[in-house]
Short mmCIF file of C-alpha atoms in Angstrom, two decimals:
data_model
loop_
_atom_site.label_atom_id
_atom_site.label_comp_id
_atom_site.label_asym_id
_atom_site.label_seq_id
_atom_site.Cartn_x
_atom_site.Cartn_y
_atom_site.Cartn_z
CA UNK A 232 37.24 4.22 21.04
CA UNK A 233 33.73 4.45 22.31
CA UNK A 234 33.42 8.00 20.78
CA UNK A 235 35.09 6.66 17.30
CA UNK A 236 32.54 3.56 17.38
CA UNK A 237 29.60 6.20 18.12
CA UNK A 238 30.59 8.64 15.32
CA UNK A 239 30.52 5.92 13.00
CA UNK A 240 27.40 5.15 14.06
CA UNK A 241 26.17 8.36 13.45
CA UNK A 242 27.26 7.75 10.00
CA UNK A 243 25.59 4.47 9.50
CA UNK A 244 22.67 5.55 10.65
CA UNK A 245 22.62 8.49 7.81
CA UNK A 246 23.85 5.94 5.89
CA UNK A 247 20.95 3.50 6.39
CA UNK A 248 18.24 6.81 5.72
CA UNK A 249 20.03 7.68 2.05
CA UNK A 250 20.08 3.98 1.43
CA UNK A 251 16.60 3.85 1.38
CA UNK A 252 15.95 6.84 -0.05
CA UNK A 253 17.83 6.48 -2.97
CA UNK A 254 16.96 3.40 -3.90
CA UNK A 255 13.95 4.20 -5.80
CA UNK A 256 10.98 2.95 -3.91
CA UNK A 257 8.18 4.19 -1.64
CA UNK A 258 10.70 5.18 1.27
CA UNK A 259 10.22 7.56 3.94
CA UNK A 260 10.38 11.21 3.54
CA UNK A 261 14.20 11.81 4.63
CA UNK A 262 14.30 13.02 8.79
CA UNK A 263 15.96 16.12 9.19
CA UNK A 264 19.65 15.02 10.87
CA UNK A 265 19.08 16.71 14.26
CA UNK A 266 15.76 15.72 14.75
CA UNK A 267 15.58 14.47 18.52
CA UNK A 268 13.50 11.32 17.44
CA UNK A 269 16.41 9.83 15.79
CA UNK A 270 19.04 7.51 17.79
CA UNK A 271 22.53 8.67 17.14
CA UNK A 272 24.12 5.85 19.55
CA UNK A 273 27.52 7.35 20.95
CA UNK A 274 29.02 5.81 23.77
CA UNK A 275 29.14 2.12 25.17
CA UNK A 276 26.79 -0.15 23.10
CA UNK A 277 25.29 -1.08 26.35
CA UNK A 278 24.17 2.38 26.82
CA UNK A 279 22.77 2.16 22.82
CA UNK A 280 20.35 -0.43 23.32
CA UNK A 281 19.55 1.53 26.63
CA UNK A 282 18.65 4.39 24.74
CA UNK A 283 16.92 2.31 21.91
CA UNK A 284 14.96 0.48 24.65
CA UNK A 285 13.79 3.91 26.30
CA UNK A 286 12.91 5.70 23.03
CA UNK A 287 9.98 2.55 21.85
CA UNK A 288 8.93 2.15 26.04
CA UNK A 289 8.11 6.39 25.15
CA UNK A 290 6.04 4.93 22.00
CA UNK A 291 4.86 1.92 23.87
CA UNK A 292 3.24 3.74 26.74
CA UNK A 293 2.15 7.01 24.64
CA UNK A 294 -0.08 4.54 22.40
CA UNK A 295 -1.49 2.94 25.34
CA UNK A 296 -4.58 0.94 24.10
CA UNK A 297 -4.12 1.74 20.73
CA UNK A 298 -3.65 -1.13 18.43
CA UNK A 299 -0.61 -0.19 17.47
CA UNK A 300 1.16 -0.68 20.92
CA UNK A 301 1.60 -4.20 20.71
CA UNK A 302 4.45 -4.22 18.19
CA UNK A 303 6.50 -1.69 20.54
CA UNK A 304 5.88 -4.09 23.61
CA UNK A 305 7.42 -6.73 21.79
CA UNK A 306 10.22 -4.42 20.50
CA UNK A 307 10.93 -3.12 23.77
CA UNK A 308 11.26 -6.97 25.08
CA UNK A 309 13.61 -7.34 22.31
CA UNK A 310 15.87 -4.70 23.72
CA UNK A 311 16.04 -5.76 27.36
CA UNK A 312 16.98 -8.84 25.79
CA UNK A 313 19.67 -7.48 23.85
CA UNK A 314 20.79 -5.54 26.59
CA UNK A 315 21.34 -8.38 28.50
CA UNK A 316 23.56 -10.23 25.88
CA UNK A 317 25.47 -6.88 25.26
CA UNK A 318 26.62 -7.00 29.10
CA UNK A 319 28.31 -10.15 28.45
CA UNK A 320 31.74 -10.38 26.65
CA UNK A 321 31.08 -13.41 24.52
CA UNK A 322 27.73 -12.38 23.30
CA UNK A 323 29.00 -11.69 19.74
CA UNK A 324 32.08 -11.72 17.54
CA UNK A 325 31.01 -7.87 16.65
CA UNK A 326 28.78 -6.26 19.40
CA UNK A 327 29.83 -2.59 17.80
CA UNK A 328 28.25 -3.85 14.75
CA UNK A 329 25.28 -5.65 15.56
CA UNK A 330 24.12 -3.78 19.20
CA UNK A 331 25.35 -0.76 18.55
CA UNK A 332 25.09 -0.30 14.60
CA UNK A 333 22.60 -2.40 13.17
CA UNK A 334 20.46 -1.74 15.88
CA UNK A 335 20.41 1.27 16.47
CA UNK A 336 19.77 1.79 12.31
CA UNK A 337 17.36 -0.39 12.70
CA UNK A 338 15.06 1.05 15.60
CA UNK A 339 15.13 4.36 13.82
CA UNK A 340 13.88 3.31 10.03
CA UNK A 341 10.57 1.85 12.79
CA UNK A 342 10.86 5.31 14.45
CA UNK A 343 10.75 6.97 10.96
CA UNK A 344 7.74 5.02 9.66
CA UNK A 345 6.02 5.59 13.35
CA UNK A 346 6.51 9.34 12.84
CA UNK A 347 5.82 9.56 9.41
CA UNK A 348 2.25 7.86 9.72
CA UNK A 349 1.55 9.98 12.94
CA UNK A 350 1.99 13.14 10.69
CA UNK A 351 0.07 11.97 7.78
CA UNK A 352 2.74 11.27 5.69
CA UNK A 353 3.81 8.26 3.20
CA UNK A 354 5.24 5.71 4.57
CA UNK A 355 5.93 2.04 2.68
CA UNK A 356 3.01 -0.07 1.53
CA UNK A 357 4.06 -3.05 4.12
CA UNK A 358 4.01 -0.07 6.88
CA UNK A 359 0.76 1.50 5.51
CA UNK A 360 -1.25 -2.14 5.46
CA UNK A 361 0.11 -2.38 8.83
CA UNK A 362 -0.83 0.88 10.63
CA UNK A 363 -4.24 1.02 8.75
CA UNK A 364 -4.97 -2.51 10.24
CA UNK A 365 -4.33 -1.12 13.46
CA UNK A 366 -6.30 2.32 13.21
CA UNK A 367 -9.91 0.65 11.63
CA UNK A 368 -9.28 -3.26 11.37
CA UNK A 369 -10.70 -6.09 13.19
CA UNK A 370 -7.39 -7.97 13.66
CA UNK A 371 -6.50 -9.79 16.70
CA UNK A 372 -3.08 -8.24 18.51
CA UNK A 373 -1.21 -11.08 17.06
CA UNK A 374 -1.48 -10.18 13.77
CA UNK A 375 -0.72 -6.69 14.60
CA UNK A 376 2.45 -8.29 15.97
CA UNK A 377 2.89 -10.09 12.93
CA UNK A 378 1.83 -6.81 10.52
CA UNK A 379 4.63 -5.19 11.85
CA UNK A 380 7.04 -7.70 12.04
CA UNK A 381 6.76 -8.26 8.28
CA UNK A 382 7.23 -4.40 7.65
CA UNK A 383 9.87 -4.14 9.98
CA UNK A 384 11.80 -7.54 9.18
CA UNK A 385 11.20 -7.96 5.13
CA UNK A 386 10.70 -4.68 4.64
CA UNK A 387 13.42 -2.18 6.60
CA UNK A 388 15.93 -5.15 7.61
CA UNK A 389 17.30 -5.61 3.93
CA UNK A 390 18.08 -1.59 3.65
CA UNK A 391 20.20 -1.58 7.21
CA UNK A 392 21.97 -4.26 6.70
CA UNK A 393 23.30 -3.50 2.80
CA UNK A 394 24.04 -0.14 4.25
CA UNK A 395 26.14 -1.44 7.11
CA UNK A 396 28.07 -4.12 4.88
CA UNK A 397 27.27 -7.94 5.41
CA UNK A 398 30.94 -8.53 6.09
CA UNK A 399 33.09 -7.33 8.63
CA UNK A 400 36.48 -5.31 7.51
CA UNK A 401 38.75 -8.60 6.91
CA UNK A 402 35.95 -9.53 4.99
CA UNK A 403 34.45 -12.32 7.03
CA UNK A 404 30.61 -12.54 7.38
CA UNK A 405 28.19 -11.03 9.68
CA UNK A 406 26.12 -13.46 9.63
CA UNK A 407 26.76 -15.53 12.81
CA UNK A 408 26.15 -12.57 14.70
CA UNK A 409 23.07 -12.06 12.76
CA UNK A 410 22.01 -15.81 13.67
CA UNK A 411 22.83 -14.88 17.80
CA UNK A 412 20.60 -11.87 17.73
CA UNK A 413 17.69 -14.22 16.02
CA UNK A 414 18.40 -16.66 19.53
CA UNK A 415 18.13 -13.38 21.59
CA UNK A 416 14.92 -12.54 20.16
CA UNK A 417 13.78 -16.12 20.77
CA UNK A 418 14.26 -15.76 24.43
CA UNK A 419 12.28 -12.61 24.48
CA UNK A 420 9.39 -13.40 22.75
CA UNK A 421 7.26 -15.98 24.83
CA UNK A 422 7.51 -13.04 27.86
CA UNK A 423 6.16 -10.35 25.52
CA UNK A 424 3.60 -12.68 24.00
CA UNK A 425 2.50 -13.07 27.64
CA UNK A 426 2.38 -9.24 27.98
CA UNK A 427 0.36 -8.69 25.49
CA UNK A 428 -2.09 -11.33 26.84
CA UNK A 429 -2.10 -9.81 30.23
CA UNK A 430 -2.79 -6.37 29.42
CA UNK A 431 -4.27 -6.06 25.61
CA UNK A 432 -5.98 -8.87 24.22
CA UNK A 433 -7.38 -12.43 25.20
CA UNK A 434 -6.69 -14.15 22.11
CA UNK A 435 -3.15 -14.53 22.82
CA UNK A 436 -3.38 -16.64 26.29
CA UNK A 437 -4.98 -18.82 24.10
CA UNK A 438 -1.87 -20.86 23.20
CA UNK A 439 1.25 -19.73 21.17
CA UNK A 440 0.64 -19.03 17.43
CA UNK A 441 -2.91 -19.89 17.44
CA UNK A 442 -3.98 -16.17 16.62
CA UNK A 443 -1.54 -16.43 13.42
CA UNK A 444 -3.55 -16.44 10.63
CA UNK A 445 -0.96 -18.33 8.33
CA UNK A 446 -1.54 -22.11 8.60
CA UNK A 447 1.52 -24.33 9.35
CA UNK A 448 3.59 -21.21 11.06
CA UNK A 449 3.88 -20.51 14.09
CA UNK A 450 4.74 -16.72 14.45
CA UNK A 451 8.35 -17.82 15.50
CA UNK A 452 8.76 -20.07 12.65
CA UNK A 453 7.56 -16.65 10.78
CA UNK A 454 10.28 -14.36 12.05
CA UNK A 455 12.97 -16.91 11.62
CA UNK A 456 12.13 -17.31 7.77
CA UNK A 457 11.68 -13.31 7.66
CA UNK A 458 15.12 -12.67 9.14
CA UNK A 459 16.22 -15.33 6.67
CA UNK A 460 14.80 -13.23 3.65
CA UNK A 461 15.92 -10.22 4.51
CA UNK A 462 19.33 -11.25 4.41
CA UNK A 463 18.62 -13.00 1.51
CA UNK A 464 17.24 -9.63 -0.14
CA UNK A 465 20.79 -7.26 1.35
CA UNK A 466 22.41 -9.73 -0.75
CA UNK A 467 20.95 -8.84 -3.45
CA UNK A 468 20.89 -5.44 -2.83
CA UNK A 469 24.66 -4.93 -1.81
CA UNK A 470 25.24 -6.54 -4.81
CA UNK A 471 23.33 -4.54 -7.24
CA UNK A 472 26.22 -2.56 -9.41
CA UNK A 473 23.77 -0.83 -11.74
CA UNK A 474 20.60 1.45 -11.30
CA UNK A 475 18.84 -1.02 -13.17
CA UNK A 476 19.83 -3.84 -11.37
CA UNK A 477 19.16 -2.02 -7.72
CA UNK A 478 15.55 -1.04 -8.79
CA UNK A 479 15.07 -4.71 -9.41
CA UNK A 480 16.08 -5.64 -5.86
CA UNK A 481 14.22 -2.23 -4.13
CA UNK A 482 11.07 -3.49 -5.93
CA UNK A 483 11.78 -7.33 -4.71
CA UNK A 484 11.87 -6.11 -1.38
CA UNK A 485 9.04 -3.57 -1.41
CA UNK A 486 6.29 -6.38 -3.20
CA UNK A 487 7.48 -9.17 -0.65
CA UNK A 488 6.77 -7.08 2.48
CA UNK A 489 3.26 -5.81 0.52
CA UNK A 490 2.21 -8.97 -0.24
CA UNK A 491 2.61 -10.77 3.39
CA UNK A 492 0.99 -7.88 4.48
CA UNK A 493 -1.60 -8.48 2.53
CA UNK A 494 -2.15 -12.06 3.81
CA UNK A 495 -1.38 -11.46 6.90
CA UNK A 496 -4.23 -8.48 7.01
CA UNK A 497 -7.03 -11.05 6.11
CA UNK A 498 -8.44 -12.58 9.05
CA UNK A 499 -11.28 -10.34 10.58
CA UNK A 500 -13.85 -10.87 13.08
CA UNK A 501 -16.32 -7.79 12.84
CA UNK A 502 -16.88 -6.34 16.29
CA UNK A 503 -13.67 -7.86 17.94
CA UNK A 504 -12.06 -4.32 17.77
CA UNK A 505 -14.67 -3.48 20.84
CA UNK A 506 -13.52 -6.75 22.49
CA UNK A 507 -9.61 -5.44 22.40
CA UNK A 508 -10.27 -2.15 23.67
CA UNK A 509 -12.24 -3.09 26.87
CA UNK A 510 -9.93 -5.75 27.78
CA UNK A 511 -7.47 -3.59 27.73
CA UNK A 512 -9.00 -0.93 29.41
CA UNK A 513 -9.80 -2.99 31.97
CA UNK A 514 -6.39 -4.87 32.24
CA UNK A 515 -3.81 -1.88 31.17
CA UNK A 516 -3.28 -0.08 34.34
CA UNK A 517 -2.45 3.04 32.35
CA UNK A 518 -5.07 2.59 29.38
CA UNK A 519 -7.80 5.95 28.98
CA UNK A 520 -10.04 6.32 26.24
CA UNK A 521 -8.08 7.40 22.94
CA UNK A 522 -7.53 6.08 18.88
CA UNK A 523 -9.02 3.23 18.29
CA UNK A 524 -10.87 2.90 21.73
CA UNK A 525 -14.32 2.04 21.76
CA UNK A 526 -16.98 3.30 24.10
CA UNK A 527 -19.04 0.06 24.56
CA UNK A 528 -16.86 -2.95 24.85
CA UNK A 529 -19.46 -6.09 24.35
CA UNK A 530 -18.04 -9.59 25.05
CA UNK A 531 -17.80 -12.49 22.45
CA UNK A 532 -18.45 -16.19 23.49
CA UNK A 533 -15.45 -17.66 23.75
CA UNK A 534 -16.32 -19.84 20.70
CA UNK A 535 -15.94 -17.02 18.55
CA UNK A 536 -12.54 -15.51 20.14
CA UNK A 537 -11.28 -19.23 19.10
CA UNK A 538 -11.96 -18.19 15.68
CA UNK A 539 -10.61 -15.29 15.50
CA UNK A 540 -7.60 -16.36 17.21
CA UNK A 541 -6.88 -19.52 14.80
CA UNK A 542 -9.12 -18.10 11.86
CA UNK A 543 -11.23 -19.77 9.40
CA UNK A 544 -10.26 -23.38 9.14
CA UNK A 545 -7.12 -23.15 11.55
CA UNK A 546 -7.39 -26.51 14.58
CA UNK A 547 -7.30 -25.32 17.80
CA UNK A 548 -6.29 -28.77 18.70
#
């Protein structure tokens, strides 16, 4: 059974690559099938989100300081949390589907864009704005968080889950599952906000959500309304019988993720880059120089990593 569930998966996980790439916007170049980046998932779906959580620690700790790595600690949070609920029988009505499948589709299409923008090549506006931010921006880590949240969620979610099928083969929804894996990621997040803290920036041991530049959000309110979308948009999608009427929901999906991205990219403090990098050289026990490390590292009065944190007219009450 285990190697019947994996060679699906296999399957799905092609699936999920031609879904995107057929669908007419500004996907990913398509991976070639045994490239040894790419999760295949056979076996237990324990041992999936084992080898989902070991592939982003590898991006995690290769980026280091770079302002990129805060996404994967939070993703790699997300998987020990998963793991967890995996392990227990009751977790979900479908844990083939949504640990082992969806997952493991999922992890790759961030994989793919990772890749892709390490080797110069396109990747989706929601991922450019995002990785851009990260290589030459001012942002705090939170909204790199939050940049790649809104590529990841709004942008890749919609194209996994059409390809997988919202409904399970007697034709009941997915979507409870779907709502369990939004309270595992609820459980994970306050320990990888703290992470983050500890080892690459300040701003977020602040307080929770005050570095999120979108007033009356808190970043978990955000990802709850993004999963919510996204599902939203695979209807849509799955749904689509012509080429007309898919275009109409690839370009939905693309301009969404684009335009958060957009917001999301517009709080700057110039010079709080340097801040970042020397905290975390000083606090991440593996951090060297490398992208997007600074060689001076002046401090900011704390008044003025408030701001950044909450932005311009956010209370920090």
């Amino acid at each position: 059974m285990a190697r019947t569930r994996g060679a699906f998966c296999k399957l799905s996980t092609a699936a999920v690559a031609g879904t995107v790439l057929l669908a007419g916007g500004p996907a990913l170049a398509a991976p070639p099938r045994d490239d040894p980046r790419r999760l295949s998932c056979e076996g237990p779906v324990v041992g999936c989100v084992q080898e989902a959580r070991r592939a982003l620690t590898r991006v995690r700790d290769e980026l280091r300081c770079d302002h990129r790595a805060p996404f994967p600690v939070i993703y790699v949070r997300l998987e020990r949390a998963l793991e967890a609920a995996a392990a227990k029988p009751d977790s979900f009505d479908e844990p083939a589907w949504l640990a082992g499948d969806l997952n493991t589709g999922f992890v790759n299409l961030y994989l793919d864009a990772y890749h892709a923008d390490r080797e110069g090549k396109a990747v989706p506006q929601a991922w450019k704005t995002a990785f851009e931010a990260a290589r030459t921006g001012d942002a705090n880590a939170g909204q790199d968080v939050l940049l790649g949240a809104n590529a990841h969620i709004q942008r890749d979610m919609p194209y996994v889950l059409a390809s997988l099928g919202l409904t399970r083969p007697g034709g009941a929804s997915r979507k409870a599952d779907y709502h369990r894996m939004q309270a595992v990621l609820d459980r994970a997040y306050a320990p990888a906000v703290q992470e983050i803290a500890d080892r690459y920036d300040p701003v977020l041991a602040l307080a929770d959500a005050r570095w999120n530049p979108i007033a009356g959000h808190t970043a978990g309110q955000l990802f709850h309304m993004w999963r919510e979308q996204a599902w939203a948009h695979a209807r849509q999608l799955a749904a689509a019988t012509t080429p007309a009427a898919r275009d109409r929901a690839v370009r939905r999906i693309e301009t969404n993720a684009a335009r958060w991205a957009q917001l999301l990219n517009t709080v700057h403090l110039p010079g709080y880059r340097a801040v970042r990098d020397g905290y975390c050289r000083t606090h991440h026990r593996s951090a060297t120089d490398g992208p997007g490390i600074s060689a001076a590292s002046p401090a900011l009065p704390e008044q003025q990593v408030r701001h950044v944190a909450i932005g311009p007219g956010f209370s920090a009450a």
